[in-house]
CSV table of C-alpha atoms in Angstrom, one decimal:
chain,number,residue,atom,x,y,z
U,267,MET,CA,-132.3,-122.2,14.1
U,268,ARG,CA,-129.4,-119.7,14.3
U,269,VAL,CA,-129.2,-116.8,16.6
U,270,GLU,CA,-126.9,-113.8,16.6
U,271,THR,CA,-124.0,-114.4,18.9
U,272,THR,CA,-123.4,-111.7,21.5
U,273,CYS,CA,-120.1,-110.9,23.1
U,274,ASP,CA,-121.5,-111.9,26.5
U,275,ALA,CA,-122.6,-115.3,25.2
U,276,VAL,CA,-119.1,-115.9,23.8
U,277,ALA,CA,-117.4,-114.7,27.0
U,278,ALA,CA,-119.5,-117.1,29.1
U,279,LEU,CA,-118.3,-120.0,27.0
U,280,MET,CA,-114.6,-119.0,27.3
U,281,GLU,CA,-114.2,-117.9,30.9
U,282,SER,CA,-112.4,-121.1,31.9
U,283,ASP,CA,-109.7,-120.6,29.3
U,284,PRO,CA,-107.9,-117.2,29.3
U,285,ALA,CA,-106.0,-117.8,26.1
U,286,LYS,CA,-109.1,-118.8,24.2
U,287,ALA,CA,-110.9,-115.8,25.7
U,288,GLU,CA,-108.2,-113.5,24.4
U,289,VAL,CA,-108.6,-114.8,20.9
U,290,MET,CA,-112.3,-114.4,21.1
U,291,VAL,CA,-111.9,-110.8,22.1
U,292,HIS,CA,-110.0,-110.1,19.0
U,293,LEU,CA,-112.6,-111.9,16.8
U,294,ALA,CA,-115.3,-109.9,18.6
U,295,ASN,CA,-113.4,-106.7,17.6
U,296,LEU,CA,-113.5,-107.8,14.0
U,297,VAL,CA,-117.2,-108.2,14.3
U,298,ALA,CA,-117.7,-104.9,16.1
U,299,ASP,CA,-115.6,-103.1,13.4
U,300,GLY,CA,-117.7,-104.6,10.6
U,301,PHE,CA,-115.0,-106.9,9.2
U,302,ALA,CA,-116.9,-110.1,10.2
U,303,GLU,CA,-120.1,-111.5,11.5
U,304,TRP,CA,-120.8,-114.5,13.7
U,305,GLN,CA,-123.7,-116.7,14.6
U,306,MET,CA,-124.1,-119.4,17.2
U,307,LEU,CA,-125.5,-122.5,15.7
U,308,ASP,CA,-127.9,-124.9,17.5
U,309,SER,CA,-124.9,-127.2,18.3
U,310,GLY,CA,-123.2,-124.4,20.2
U,311,THR,CA,-120.6,-124.0,17.4
U,312,ILE,CA,-119.9,-120.4,16.4
U,313,ARG,CA,-119.8,-119.7,12.6
U,314,LEU,CA,-117.5,-116.7,11.9
U,315,ARG,CA,-117.6,-115.2,8.4
U,316,LEU,CA,-115.1,-112.5,7.4
U,317,THR,CA,-116.1,-109.9,4.8
U,318,THR,CA,-113.5,-111.5,2.5
U,319,GLY,CA,-115.8,-114.6,2.4
U,320,ALA,CA,-113.6,-116.8,4.5
U,321,THR,CA,-115.8,-118.8,6.9
U,322,TYR,CA,-114.8,-120.7,10.0
U,323,LEU,CA,-116.5,-122.9,12.5
U,324,LEU,CA,-115.3,-122.2,16.1
U,325,GLU,CA,-115.8,-125.3,18.2
U,326,GLN,CA,-114.7,-126.1,21.8
U,327,THR,CA,-111.3,-127.4,20.8
U,328,THR,CA,-111.0,-126.8,17.0
U,329,VAL,CA,-111.3,-124.1,14.4
U,330,THR,CA,-112.2,-125.3,10.9
U,331,ARG,CA,-112.2,-123.2,7.8
U,332,ILE,CA,-115.2,-124.2,5.6
U,333,ALA,CA,-115.0,-121.6,2.9
């Protein structure tokens, strides 16, 4: 099951790491401006898909481009 990721949910995951939180704010702005969409997967990983088609998995300590 996948659920839409909210900014509050992402912020809660990042509050202990200010640098990571700053990056997530920028990604959230891409989503808010319609340039990307994201979903939280069952595993807690966030899937970020840009309108260009590039897709990333945002995990606790890594970012992986999958498409």
